[in-house]
Each structure stands twice: as structure tokens, then as C-alpha cells.
mmCIF file of C-alpha atoms in Angstrom:
data_model
loop_
_atom_site.group_PDB
_atom_site.id
_atom_site.type_symbol
_atom_site.label_atom_id
_atom_site.label_comp_id
_atom_site.label_asym_id
_atom_site.label_seq_id
_atom_site.Cartn_x
_atom_site.Cartn_y
_atom_site.Cartn_z
ATOM 1 C CA UNK A 11 -28.051 2.971 2.847
ATOM 2 C CA UNK A 12 -27.223 3.140 -0.683
ATOM 3 C CA UNK A 13 -25.719 6.178 -2.401
ATOM 4 C CA UNK A 14 -26.129 7.238 -6.086
ATOM 5 C CA UNK A 15 -23.148 6.370 -8.038
ATOM 6 C CA UNK A 16 -21.457 9.013 -10.301
ATOM 7 C CA UNK A 17 -18.171 9.331 -12.360
ATOM 8 C CA UNK A 18 -14.683 8.366 -11.050
ATOM 9 C CA UNK A 19 -12.083 10.921 -10.464
ATOM 10 C CA UNK A 20 -10.764 11.355 -13.998
ATOM 11 C CA UNK A 21 -7.590 13.351 -12.685
ATOM 12 C CA UNK A 22 -6.675 10.438 -10.636
ATOM 13 C CA UNK A 23 -7.189 7.949 -13.574
ATOM 14 C CA UNK A 24 -5.017 10.206 -15.838
ATOM 15 C CA UNK A 25 -2.387 10.363 -13.198
ATOM 16 C CA UNK A 26 -2.230 6.758 -12.680
ATOM 17 C CA UNK A 27 -1.882 6.274 -16.628
ATOM 18 C CA UNK A 28 1.029 8.792 -16.662
ATOM 19 C CA UNK A 29 2.860 7.032 -13.882
ATOM 20 C CA UNK A 30 2.324 3.682 -15.689
ATOM 21 C CA UNK A 31 3.637 5.110 -18.915
ATOM 22 C CA UNK A 32 6.743 6.526 -17.293
ATOM 23 C CA UNK A 33 7.200 3.107 -15.700
ATOM 24 C CA UNK A 34 7.052 1.213 -18.828
ATOM 25 C CA UNK A 35 9.522 3.530 -20.602
ATOM 26 C CA UNK A 36 11.913 3.633 -17.863
ATOM 27 C CA UNK A 37 11.740 -0.154 -17.062
ATOM 28 C CA UNK A 38 12.851 -0.649 -20.632
ATOM 29 C CA UNK A 39 15.529 1.945 -20.523
ATOM 30 C CA UNK A 40 16.859 0.721 -17.290
ATOM 31 C CA UNK A 41 16.814 -3.153 -18.109
ATOM 32 C CA UNK A 42 17.601 -3.477 -21.744
ATOM 33 C CA UNK A 43 21.323 -3.995 -21.296
ATOM 34 C CA UNK A 44 21.199 -6.330 -18.337
ATOM 35 C CA UNK A 45 18.229 -8.228 -20.001
ATOM 36 C CA UNK A 46 20.383 -8.930 -23.135
ATOM 37 C CA UNK A 47 23.072 -10.257 -21.034
ATOM 38 C CA UNK A 48 21.099 -12.285 -18.569
ATOM 39 C CA UNK A 49 18.041 -13.284 -20.687
ATOM 40 C CA UNK A 50 19.500 -12.990 -24.197
ATOM 41 C CA UNK A 51 16.357 -10.543 -24.958
ATOM 42 C CA UNK A 52 16.644 -6.805 -24.299
ATOM 43 C CA UNK A 53 12.864 -6.561 -24.326
ATOM 44 C CA UNK A 54 12.538 -9.322 -21.578
ATOM 45 C CA UNK A 55 11.413 -7.093 -18.735
ATOM 46 C CA UNK A 56 9.736 -4.675 -20.787
ATOM 47 C CA UNK A 57 7.271 -7.267 -22.091
ATOM 48 C CA UNK A 58 6.660 -8.626 -18.641
ATOM 49 C CA UNK A 59 5.869 -5.175 -17.453
ATOM 50 C CA UNK A 60 3.531 -4.434 -20.161
ATOM 51 C CA UNK A 61 1.727 -7.739 -19.670
ATOM 52 C CA UNK A 62 1.156 -6.998 -16.051
ATOM 53 C CA UNK A 63 -0.005 -3.556 -16.828
ATOM 54 C CA UNK A 64 -2.521 -5.002 -19.400
ATOM 55 C CA UNK A 65 -3.748 -7.478 -16.700
ATOM 56 C CA UNK A 66 -3.645 -4.877 -13.830
ATOM 57 C CA UNK A 67 -5.696 -2.150 -15.524
ATOM 58 C CA UNK A 68 -8.791 -4.296 -16.216
ATOM 59 C CA UNK A 69 -8.513 -5.501 -12.635
ATOM 60 C CA UNK A 70 -8.507 -1.985 -11.443
ATOM 61 C CA UNK A 71 -11.471 -1.072 -13.643
ATOM 62 C CA UNK A 72 -13.383 -4.151 -12.229
ATOM 63 C CA UNK A 73 -12.572 -3.222 -8.628
ATOM 64 C CA UNK A 74 -13.575 0.264 -9.391
ATOM 65 C CA UNK A 75 -17.080 -0.907 -10.384
ATOM 66 C CA UNK A 76 -17.762 -3.215 -7.396
ATOM 67 C CA UNK A 77 -19.360 -1.120 -4.694
ATOM 68 C CA UNK A 78 -16.898 -0.695 -2.075
ATOM 69 C CA UNK A 79 -19.438 -0.843 0.829
ATOM 70 C CA UNK A 80 -20.521 -4.191 -0.534
ATOM 71 C CA UNK A 81 -17.168 -5.744 -0.124
ATOM 72 C CA UNK A 82 -16.751 -4.407 3.403
ATOM 73 C CA UNK A 83 -18.286 -7.542 4.994
ATOM 74 C CA UNK A 84 -15.645 -9.712 3.475
ATOM 75 C CA UNK A 85 -12.809 -7.856 4.871
ATOM 76 C CA UNK A 86 -12.202 -10.277 7.589
ATOM 77 C CA UNK A 87 -12.313 -13.316 5.223
ATOM 78 C CA UNK A 88 -9.763 -11.423 2.931
ATOM 79 C CA UNK A 89 -7.468 -10.856 5.883
ATOM 80 C CA UNK A 90 -7.357 -14.627 6.934
ATOM 81 C CA UNK A 91 -6.809 -15.771 3.257
ATOM 82 C CA UNK A 92 -3.731 -13.330 2.861
ATOM 83 C CA UNK A 93 -2.472 -14.400 6.435
ATOM 84 C CA UNK A 94 -2.616 -18.078 5.219
ATOM 85 C CA UNK A 95 -0.527 -17.159 2.187
ATOM 86 C CA UNK A 96 2.051 -15.346 4.419
ATOM 87 C CA UNK A 97 2.182 -18.324 6.451
ATOM 88 C CA UNK A 98 2.970 -20.538 3.563
ATOM 89 C CA UNK A 99 5.969 -18.251 2.452
ATOM 90 C CA UNK A 100 8.762 -19.609 4.811
ATOM 91 C CA UNK A 101 7.794 -23.302 3.854
ATOM 92 C CA UNK A 102 6.782 -23.099 0.069
ATOM 93 C CA UNK A 103 8.424 -19.838 -0.777
ATOM 94 C CA UNK A 104 10.886 -19.114 -3.406
ATOM 95 C CA UNK A 105 14.393 -17.764 -2.140
ATOM 96 C CA UNK A 106 16.074 -14.959 -3.747
ATOM 97 C CA UNK A 107 18.932 -12.676 -2.639
ATOM 98 C CA UNK A 108 18.842 -14.010 0.889
ATOM 99 C CA UNK A 109 15.023 -13.576 1.402
ATOM 100 C CA UNK A 110 12.054 -15.743 0.816
ATOM 101 C CA UNK A 111 9.113 -13.599 -0.169
ATOM 102 C CA UNK A 112 7.270 -15.094 -3.153
ATOM 103 C CA UNK A 113 5.014 -17.984 -3.804
ATOM 104 C CA UNK A 114 4.468 -19.601 -7.354
ATOM 105 C CA UNK A 115 5.536 -22.020 -9.795
ATOM 106 C CA UNK A 116 8.227 -21.648 -12.501
ATOM 107 C CA UNK A 117 7.977 -18.229 -14.071
ATOM 108 C CA UNK A 118 4.762 -17.332 -12.435
ATOM 109 C CA UNK A 119 5.277 -15.893 -8.938
ATOM 110 C CA UNK A 120 3.865 -13.280 -6.643
ATOM 111 C CA UNK A 121 4.558 -11.787 -3.211
ATOM 112 C CA UNK A 122 1.836 -12.291 -0.702
ATOM 113 C CA UNK A 123 3.101 -9.343 1.185
ATOM 114 C CA UNK A 124 1.972 -7.090 -1.739
ATOM 115 C CA UNK A 125 -1.519 -8.599 -1.534
ATOM 116 C CA UNK A 126 -1.765 -8.124 2.204
ATOM 117 C CA UNK A 127 -1.259 -4.263 1.736
ATOM 118 C CA UNK A 128 -4.720 -3.294 0.361
ATOM 119 C CA UNK A 129 -6.404 -6.020 2.538
ATOM 120 C CA UNK A 130 -4.930 -4.703 5.863
ATOM 121 C CA UNK A 131 -6.082 -1.321 4.832
ATOM 122 C CA UNK A 132 -9.502 -2.603 4.169
ATOM 123 C CA UNK A 133 -9.667 -4.523 7.459
ATOM 124 C CA UNK A 134 -8.319 -1.602 9.314
ATOM 125 C CA UNK A 135 -10.934 0.757 7.836
ATOM 126 C CA UNK A 136 -13.859 -1.665 8.645
ATOM 127 C CA UNK A 137 -12.723 -2.311 12.028
ATOM 128 C CA UNK A 138 -12.069 1.370 13.050
ATOM 129 C CA UNK A 139 -15.407 2.491 11.461
ATOM 130 C CA UNK A 140 -17.301 -0.222 13.216
ATOM 131 C CA UNK A 141 -15.895 0.497 16.624
ATOM 132 C CA UNK A 142 -15.860 4.345 16.541
ATOM 133 C CA UNK A 143 -17.587 4.564 19.972
ATOM 134 C CA UNK A 144 -14.633 2.756 21.720
ATOM 135 C CA UNK A 145 -11.660 4.159 19.919
ATOM 136 C CA UNK A 146 -11.034 6.406 23.031
ATOM 137 C CA UNK A 147 -10.274 3.142 24.956
ATOM 138 C CA UNK A 148 -6.958 1.503 24.347
ATOM 139 C CA UNK A 149 -7.954 -2.115 24.991
ATOM 140 C CA UNK A 150 -11.483 -2.203 23.798
ATOM 141 C CA UNK A 151 -11.116 0.161 21.017
ATOM 142 C CA UNK A 152 -7.485 -0.404 19.587
ATOM 143 C CA UNK A 153 -6.581 -3.757 20.852
ATOM 144 C CA UNK A 154 -8.064 -5.668 17.830
ATOM 145 C CA UNK A 155 -6.381 -3.630 15.233
ATOM 146 C CA UNK A 156 -3.027 -3.618 17.223
ATOM 147 C CA UNK A 157 -3.196 -7.396 17.366
ATOM 148 C CA UNK A 158 -3.821 -7.822 13.577
ATOM 149 C CA UNK A 159 -1.000 -5.467 12.864
ATOM 150 C CA UNK A 160 1.531 -7.295 15.001
ATOM 151 C CA UNK A 161 0.660 -10.641 13.308
ATOM 152 C CA UNK A 162 0.965 -9.180 9.906
ATOM 153 C CA UNK A 163 4.174 -7.347 10.856
ATOM 154 C CA UNK A 164 5.609 -10.454 12.271
ATOM 155 C CA UNK A 165 4.775 -12.735 9.335
ATOM 156 C CA UNK A 166 6.279 -10.023 6.853
ATOM 157 C CA UNK A 167 9.479 -9.622 9.047
ATOM 158 C CA UNK A 168 9.977 -13.443 8.798
ATOM 159 C CA UNK A 169 10.659 -13.338 5.048
ATOM 160 C CA UNK A 170 12.376 -10.769 6.035
ATOM 161 C CA UNK A 171 10.866 -7.471 4.729
ATOM 162 C CA UNK A 172 11.593 -4.314 6.825
ATOM 163 C CA UNK A 173 10.485 -2.088 4.138
ATOM 164 C CA UNK A 174 7.333 -3.482 3.625
ATOM 165 C CA UNK A 175 6.672 -3.790 7.461
ATOM 166 C CA UNK A 176 7.386 0.038 7.853
ATOM 167 C CA UNK A 177 4.975 0.794 5.285
ATOM 168 C CA UNK A 178 2.067 -1.475 6.510
ATOM 169 C CA UNK A 179 2.815 -0.044 10.095
ATOM 170 C CA UNK A 180 3.073 3.544 9.100
ATOM 171 C CA UNK A 181 -0.241 3.371 7.112
ATOM 172 C CA UNK A 182 -2.036 1.815 9.981
ATOM 173 C CA UNK A 183 -0.875 4.751 12.282
ATOM 174 C CA UNK A 184 -2.163 7.326 9.888
ATOM 175 C CA UNK A 185 -5.416 5.446 9.849
ATOM 176 C CA UNK A 186 -5.482 5.684 13.686
ATOM 177 C CA UNK A 187 -5.005 9.323 13.630
ATOM 178 C CA UNK A 188 -7.610 9.826 10.860
ATOM 179 C CA UNK A 189 -10.049 7.658 12.935
ATOM 180 C CA UNK A 190 -9.686 9.738 15.999
ATOM 181 C CA UNK A 191 -7.671 7.597 18.164
ATOM 182 C CA UNK A 192 -6.160 9.457 21.182
ATOM 183 C CA UNK A 193 -2.775 10.818 20.676
ATOM 184 C CA UNK A 194 -2.001 9.801 24.332
ATOM 185 C CA UNK A 195 -2.342 6.130 23.185
ATOM 186 C CA UNK A 196 -0.608 6.530 19.947
ATOM 187 C CA UNK A 197 2.633 8.256 21.087
ATOM 188 C CA UNK A 198 3.583 5.432 23.521
ATOM 189 C CA UNK A 199 2.827 2.831 20.742
ATOM 190 C CA UNK A 200 4.784 4.786 18.350
ATOM 191 C CA UNK A 201 7.695 4.718 20.662
ATOM 192 C CA UNK A 202 7.329 1.124 21.177
ATOM 193 C CA UNK A 203 7.295 0.639 17.328
ATOM 194 C CA UNK A 204 10.487 2.667 16.935
ATOM 195 C CA UNK A 205 12.160 0.755 19.610
ATOM 196 C CA UNK A 206 11.058 -2.562 17.979
ATOM 197 C CA UNK A 207 12.502 -1.443 14.672
ATOM 198 C CA UNK A 208 15.867 -0.504 16.287
ATOM 199 C CA UNK A 209 16.070 -3.795 17.737
ATOM 200 C CA UNK A 210 15.320 -5.382 14.329
ATOM 201 C CA UNK A 211 18.140 -3.592 12.887
ATOM 202 C CA UNK A 212 20.635 -4.201 15.503
ATOM 203 C CA UNK A 213 19.807 -7.970 15.473
ATOM 204 C CA UNK A 214 20.934 -8.562 12.028
ATOM 205 C CA UNK A 215 24.397 -7.755 10.749
ATOM 206 C CA UNK A 216 23.339 -6.880 7.147
ATOM 207 C CA UNK A 217 20.858 -4.352 8.464
ATOM 208 C CA UNK A 218 23.689 -2.712 10.685
ATOM 209 C CA UNK A 219 25.781 -2.572 7.587
ATOM 210 C CA UNK A 220 23.119 -0.768 5.803
ATOM 211 C CA UNK A 221 22.749 1.712 8.630
ATOM 212 C CA UNK A 222 26.387 2.413 8.650
ATOM 213 C CA UNK A 223 26.467 2.531 4.917
ATOM 214 C CA UNK A 224 23.649 5.151 5.024
ATOM 215 C CA UNK A 225 25.555 7.266 7.367
ATOM 216 C CA UNK A 226 29.028 7.041 5.699
ATOM 217 C CA UNK A 227 28.728 5.199 2.335
ATOM 218 C CA UNK A 228 32.332 6.243 1.426
ATOM 219 C CA UNK A 229 33.754 4.008 4.123
ATOM 220 C CA UNK A 230 32.690 0.933 2.394
ATOM 221 C CA UNK A 231 32.452 1.923 -1.415
ATOM 222 C CA UNK A 232 32.867 -1.564 -2.684
ATOM 223 C CA UNK A 233 30.532 -3.188 -0.074
ATOM 224 C CA UNK A 234 27.604 -1.893 1.787
ATOM 225 C CA UNK A 235 28.027 1.645 0.466
ATOM 226 C CA UNK A 236 28.259 0.552 -3.270
ATOM 227 C CA UNK A 237 24.644 0.978 -4.123
ATOM 228 C CA UNK A 238 24.023 4.224 -2.748
ATOM 229 C CA UNK A 239 27.069 5.665 -3.987
ATOM 230 C CA UNK A 240 26.265 4.508 -7.599
ATOM 231 C CA UNK A 241 22.831 5.806 -7.136
ATOM 232 C CA UNK A 242 24.061 9.296 -5.959
ATOM 233 C CA UNK A 243 26.459 9.331 -9.099
ATOM 234 C CA UNK A 244 23.474 8.765 -11.261
ATOM 235 C CA UNK A 245 21.430 11.509 -9.785
ATOM 236 C CA UNK A 246 24.387 13.751 -9.901
ATOM 237 C CA UNK A 247 25.202 12.971 -13.564
ATOM 238 C CA UNK A 248 21.857 13.846 -14.625
ATOM 239 C CA UNK A 249 21.986 17.587 -13.791
ATOM 240 C CA UNK A 250 19.109 19.673 -14.846
ATOM 241 C CA UNK A 251 17.944 18.188 -18.014
ATOM 242 C CA UNK A 252 19.665 14.725 -17.744
ATOM 243 C CA UNK A 253 21.850 12.674 -20.087
ATOM 244 C CA UNK A 254 19.061 11.620 -22.454
ATOM 245 C CA UNK A 255 16.593 8.731 -22.455
ATOM 246 C CA UNK A 256 18.377 5.556 -22.905
ATOM 247 C CA UNK A 257 21.885 7.255 -22.457
ATOM 248 C CA UNK A 258 22.525 6.577 -18.763
ATOM 249 C CA UNK A 259 25.617 4.824 -17.854
ATOM 250 C CA UNK A 260 24.830 3.635 -14.278
ATOM 251 C CA UNK A 261 22.506 1.069 -15.581
ATOM 252 C CA UNK A 262 25.351 -0.760 -17.193
ATOM 253 C CA UNK A 263 25.594 -3.103 -14.320
ATOM 254 C CA UNK A 264 26.663 -0.476 -11.966
ATOM 255 C CA UNK A 265 23.475 -0.008 -9.946
ATOM 256 C CA UNK A 266 21.944 -3.192 -8.655
ATOM 257 C CA UNK A 267 18.234 -3.492 -8.822
ATOM 258 C CA UNK A 268 18.316 -0.691 -11.552
ATOM 259 C CA UNK A 269 14.830 -1.517 -13.042
ATOM 260 C CA UNK A 270 13.210 -2.287 -9.683
ATOM 261 C CA UNK A 271 14.180 -0.588 -6.279
ATOM 262 C CA UNK A 272 16.593 2.053 -7.800
ATOM 263 C CA UNK A 273 14.835 2.874 -11.070
ATOM 264 C CA UNK A 274 14.313 6.438 -9.636
ATOM 265 C CA UNK A 275 18.154 6.868 -9.919
ATOM 266 C CA UNK A 276 17.991 6.114 -13.585
ATOM 267 C CA UNK A 277 15.112 8.590 -14.027
ATOM 268 C CA UNK A 278 17.338 11.187 -12.459
ATOM 269 C CA UNK A 279 20.316 10.317 -14.708
ATOM 270 C CA UNK A 280 18.466 10.213 -17.947
ATOM 271 C CA UNK A 281 15.885 12.878 -17.395
ATOM 272 C CA UNK A 282 17.478 15.128 -14.798
ATOM 273 C CA UNK A 283 15.966 17.225 -12.311
ATOM 274 C CA UNK A 284 13.179 18.013 -14.470
ATOM 275 C CA UNK A 285 12.350 14.316 -14.926
ATOM 276 C CA UNK A 286 12.221 13.518 -11.276
ATOM 277 C CA UNK A 287 10.342 16.732 -10.392
ATOM 278 C CA UNK A 288 7.701 15.532 -13.004
ATOM 279 C CA UNK A 289 7.541 12.238 -11.225
ATOM 280 C CA UNK A 290 7.261 13.876 -7.742
ATOM 281 C CA UNK A 291 4.578 16.084 -9.095
ATOM 282 C CA UNK A 292 2.611 13.152 -10.393
ATOM 283 C CA UNK A 293 2.615 11.390 -6.962
ATOM 284 C CA UNK A 294 1.710 14.675 -5.348
ATOM 285 C CA UNK A 295 -1.284 14.780 -7.563
ATOM 286 C CA UNK A 296 -2.106 11.235 -6.830
ATOM 287 C CA UNK A 297 -1.927 12.007 -2.916
ATOM 288 C CA UNK A 298 -3.890 15.143 -3.382
ATOM 289 C CA UNK A 299 -6.726 13.525 -5.331
ATOM 290 C CA UNK A 300 -6.663 10.357 -2.616
ATOM 291 C CA UNK A 301 -7.191 12.753 0.264
ATOM 292 C CA UNK A 302 -9.626 14.720 -1.531
ATOM 293 C CA UNK A 303 -11.610 11.589 -2.068
ATOM 294 C CA UNK A 304 -11.206 10.550 1.546
ATOM 295 C CA UNK A 305 -12.707 14.008 2.623
ATOM 296 C CA UNK A 306 -15.572 13.680 0.279
ATOM 297 C CA UNK A 307 -16.497 9.970 0.981
ATOM 298 C CA UNK A 308 -20.032 9.364 2.012
ATOM 299 C CA UNK A 309 -19.237 7.226 4.968
ATOM 300 C CA UNK A 310 -16.509 6.959 7.593
ATOM 301 C CA UNK A 311 -15.515 3.595 6.338
ATOM 302 C CA UNK A 312 -15.009 4.949 2.765
ATOM 303 C CA UNK A 313 -12.977 7.894 4.208
ATOM 304 C CA UNK A 314 -10.729 5.763 6.177
ATOM 305 C CA UNK A 315 -10.137 3.407 3.371
ATOM 306 C CA UNK A 316 -9.192 6.234 1.147
ATOM 307 C CA UNK A 317 -6.928 7.523 3.670
ATOM 308 C CA UNK A 318 -5.063 4.069 4.001
ATOM 309 C CA UNK A 319 -4.897 3.316 0.276
ATOM 310 C CA UNK A 320 -3.586 6.915 -0.514
ATOM 311 C CA UNK A 321 -1.058 6.707 2.480
ATOM 312 C CA UNK A 322 0.256 3.383 1.354
ATOM 313 C CA UNK A 323 1.141 4.415 -2.216
ATOM 314 C CA UNK A 324 2.587 7.860 -0.634
ATOM 315 C CA UNK A 325 4.733 6.071 2.035
ATOM 316 C CA UNK A 326 6.264 3.659 -0.450
ATOM 317 C CA UNK A 327 6.946 6.419 -2.820
ATOM 318 C CA UNK A 328 8.691 8.617 -0.210
ATOM 319 C CA UNK A 329 10.707 5.664 1.227
ATOM 320 C CA UNK A 330 11.906 4.683 -2.321
ATOM 321 C CA UNK A 331 12.943 8.099 -3.114
ATOM 322 C CA UNK A 332 14.429 8.639 0.173
ATOM 323 C CA UNK A 333 16.699 5.586 -0.227
ATOM 324 C CA UNK A 334 17.642 6.472 -3.845
ATOM 325 C CA UNK A 335 18.705 9.953 -2.670
ATOM 326 C CA UNK A 336 20.611 8.630 0.360
ATOM 327 C CA UNK A 337 18.245 10.214 2.655
ATOM 328 C CA UNK A 338 16.937 6.936 4.080
ATOM 329 C CA UNK A 339 18.810 3.549 4.705
ATOM 330 C CA UNK A 340 18.178 0.928 2.111
ATOM 331 C CA UNK A 341 15.122 -1.040 2.819
ATOM 332 C CA UNK A 342 14.215 -2.715 -0.539
ATOM 333 C CA UNK A 343 10.912 -1.208 -1.627
ATOM 334 C CA UNK A 344 9.808 -0.396 -4.908
ATOM 335 C CA UNK A 345 8.545 2.784 -6.470
ATOM 336 C CA UNK A 346 4.757 2.350 -6.909
ATOM 337 C CA UNK A 347 3.492 2.155 -10.629
ATOM 338 C CA UNK A 348 6.999 2.683 -11.814
ATOM 339 C CA UNK A 349 9.367 -0.067 -10.711
ATOM 340 C CA UNK A 350 9.442 -3.339 -12.490
ATOM 341 C CA UNK A 351 7.399 -6.056 -10.501
ATOM 342 C CA UNK A 352 4.101 -7.802 -11.345
ATOM 343 C CA UNK A 353 2.879 -8.437 -7.799
ATOM 344 C CA UNK A 354 3.559 -4.770 -6.661
ATOM 345 C CA UNK A 355 2.007 -3.423 -9.764
ATOM 346 C CA UNK A 356 -1.045 -5.655 -9.774
ATOM 347 C CA UNK A 357 -1.824 -5.166 -6.172
ATOM 348 C CA UNK A 358 -1.205 -1.341 -6.329
ATOM 349 C CA UNK A 359 -3.736 -0.978 -9.069
ATOM 350 C CA UNK A 360 -6.127 -2.940 -7.023
ATOM 351 C CA UNK A 361 -5.809 -0.606 -4.202
ATOM 352 C CA UNK A 362 -6.259 2.383 -6.595
ATOM 353 C CA UNK A 363 -9.360 0.562 -8.045
ATOM 354 C CA UNK A 364 -10.732 0.812 -4.611
ATOM 355 C CA UNK A 365 -9.807 4.494 -4.335
ATOM 356 C CA UNK A 366 -11.500 5.108 -7.575
ATOM 357 C CA UNK A 367 -14.582 3.253 -6.474
ATOM 358 C CA UNK A 368 -15.045 5.638 -3.460
ATOM 359 C CA UNK A 369 -14.576 8.651 -5.860
ATOM 360 C CA UNK A 370 -17.652 7.555 -7.461
ATOM 361 C CA UNK A 371 -19.663 8.530 -4.606
ATOM 362 C CA UNK A 372 -18.076 11.484 -3.203
ATOM 363 C CA UNK A 373 -19.975 14.121 -5.366
ATOM 364 C CA UNK A 374 -23.395 12.627 -4.224
ATOM 365 C CA UNK A 375 -22.949 13.571 -0.500
#
């Protein structure tokens, strides 16, 4: 069945462009000092972020114009391809900060775990929509999706990357709920998942240190608690109006990952409560438009795909903001569309391109 194609959601497009603009400005502000010391070029990270943005926007536009229901048939093939890349990471990956998450050569690298995010959502949407008649049955209806989730989660954890694993698992469970899977099946599975996460935490000393630092960072102010303490200092120093763009102090080698995982703290320090409120409102608008697209989608597959893509961005944003504000343990996950990082930015824009594609058909129901 074909549907008449209309215009994309222009509010969502504007929101994406505004978040990208905030990201470019804040990546430069957060990284200029360290980039001069490390690279001899204060514009190093800014140029790379702008480059990835200029690559990502045409890719988003291309994805937006390829009918999403035509791509549905390739979901399984895409999933196999992404799993192969994840399998290659432990053997051919690039190690950094005690983890091996990237593939590439020289200066050109990417993280397969970022690619797998929209692909898992696409596969889950296809599988759940194709098997609606059996979703009330645990083994016949839900087992295929759970098997795929277990494989993807296991490969991502092998890197290791608990934050991305949580985001993928959380998004999948939201999609299960949206598809109509029985809560009597989901609740025990959720408890098993929480138990597994707890085992993963206690199985590694560095994860236990992060949990203890989250509970009482002041007990290890120069070790595991250092990052969160400096982040809270940045947020507290910003006050209502902030110290001014470019005037923050915590980016001067106090906060590690200042232009990636902890860029939200720099926003709070330099732009204050007003700045972080604007960012939160922009993400809220993105989520609102995403779920609106899901409600108005012309088919079940499109609706579930929109739910998953929106939830993935929302979960990552909530986790990142929670970590930076000391509300969640450190997980190492970026702030979508704002943090520095080519892989994250590119594949987030791919996912949002799919979401805009679905929006082109919603008004034609």
C-alpha cells in the first residue's frame, strides 16, 4: 500500500538545527583551551564538529526522502552488517581510555555501537509490527526480539560500554510496551535486566568505584569523585545567567571530557540556568514532535519506528544530563546533537532523518 507524501515536520527540523547550533558553539567554547595545548590549534575540535555536521545534514536529508516503508525489507540485512562490525571491534578496534569501541584507520574512526542504535530500532519495529498476532505469547512473539537484544547488548558490553547498552535495552523495552506486549511478560524481564546490570556493576572494580563516587563523591575527591565534583562546581558557578559564553573556568582542564560527555556542565557554567533550560526545552520539543509523529504514522511499523527513534534520543539526553547533575552514576554517554563526536552525530542525524521521513506521511492518514 502506498501513501501520499507530504511535507516533513518543520518544527522538528528547526529544533534539530537549533540543537546542532548550540552544539557547535559549545564544542568550541569547551574545547578551545585544551585543543590549543594538545593539538596546537584552538579550532581543532570545532572544525571537525562543523565538518561532521556538514556531512550529517545531507545524509539526514537523503534518509528523509527515501520512503521508510521501502527500506523496511532490509532491516535484517542492516542488522547482520552492524553485528559483523561489532564483532570486529575486539579484534581490530582502537583502544582508548581502557575501552575498545572504534574502528578505522588513522584520523578517520567511527563507533559501530552508534550505527547499531538506529538499526536495532528499525529491526525491532519491523519484527514487532510483523508479529503483532503473537505478541501476547512470550516465546513465539517476543523471543526473536529478546534474542537480538541479548546479542547486541553482549557485543556492546564486550567493548565495554554500559551506557549504550542501557540506552539500547531501554529503548527496546519502550518499543515492546508501545507494541502491546503483555506487562506480565515485561515485568519479569525487566527485573532480570536490572539484575544483570547489577551483576555487571559489581563484576568490575571501576564500575563499583563509579557507583560509590555517585553516592558520596566527596569521599574520593581526587579519584573517582573528581569528575562529578568538578561538574557540580561548574553547574553551581553558572547561577541563573551564567558566567558568560567562553568565560567558564572548569573547562580549563578541570573537567575531563569537557567537550564530549560533560559538555552540559559547561553549558550550565557559561549560560547558567537559563541556558540549560533552553537546551532541555529544545529536547522536550524534539520528543514531543517525535511522539506526535508516532501517533500520526500511517502504519504500525512507522509508529513503532518513530517511538524507538524518539526514545533513543530522549534516553541518551536524560542519562547524560542525569550524570552531569549527579543524579545518575557516570556511564560515558554523549548528549545527542550537542556533544563532540562524529559517529554519534552522524548516526543520530540518520535516525532523525528516518523520523522526518515518517512525518511526511502522517498528515495523509
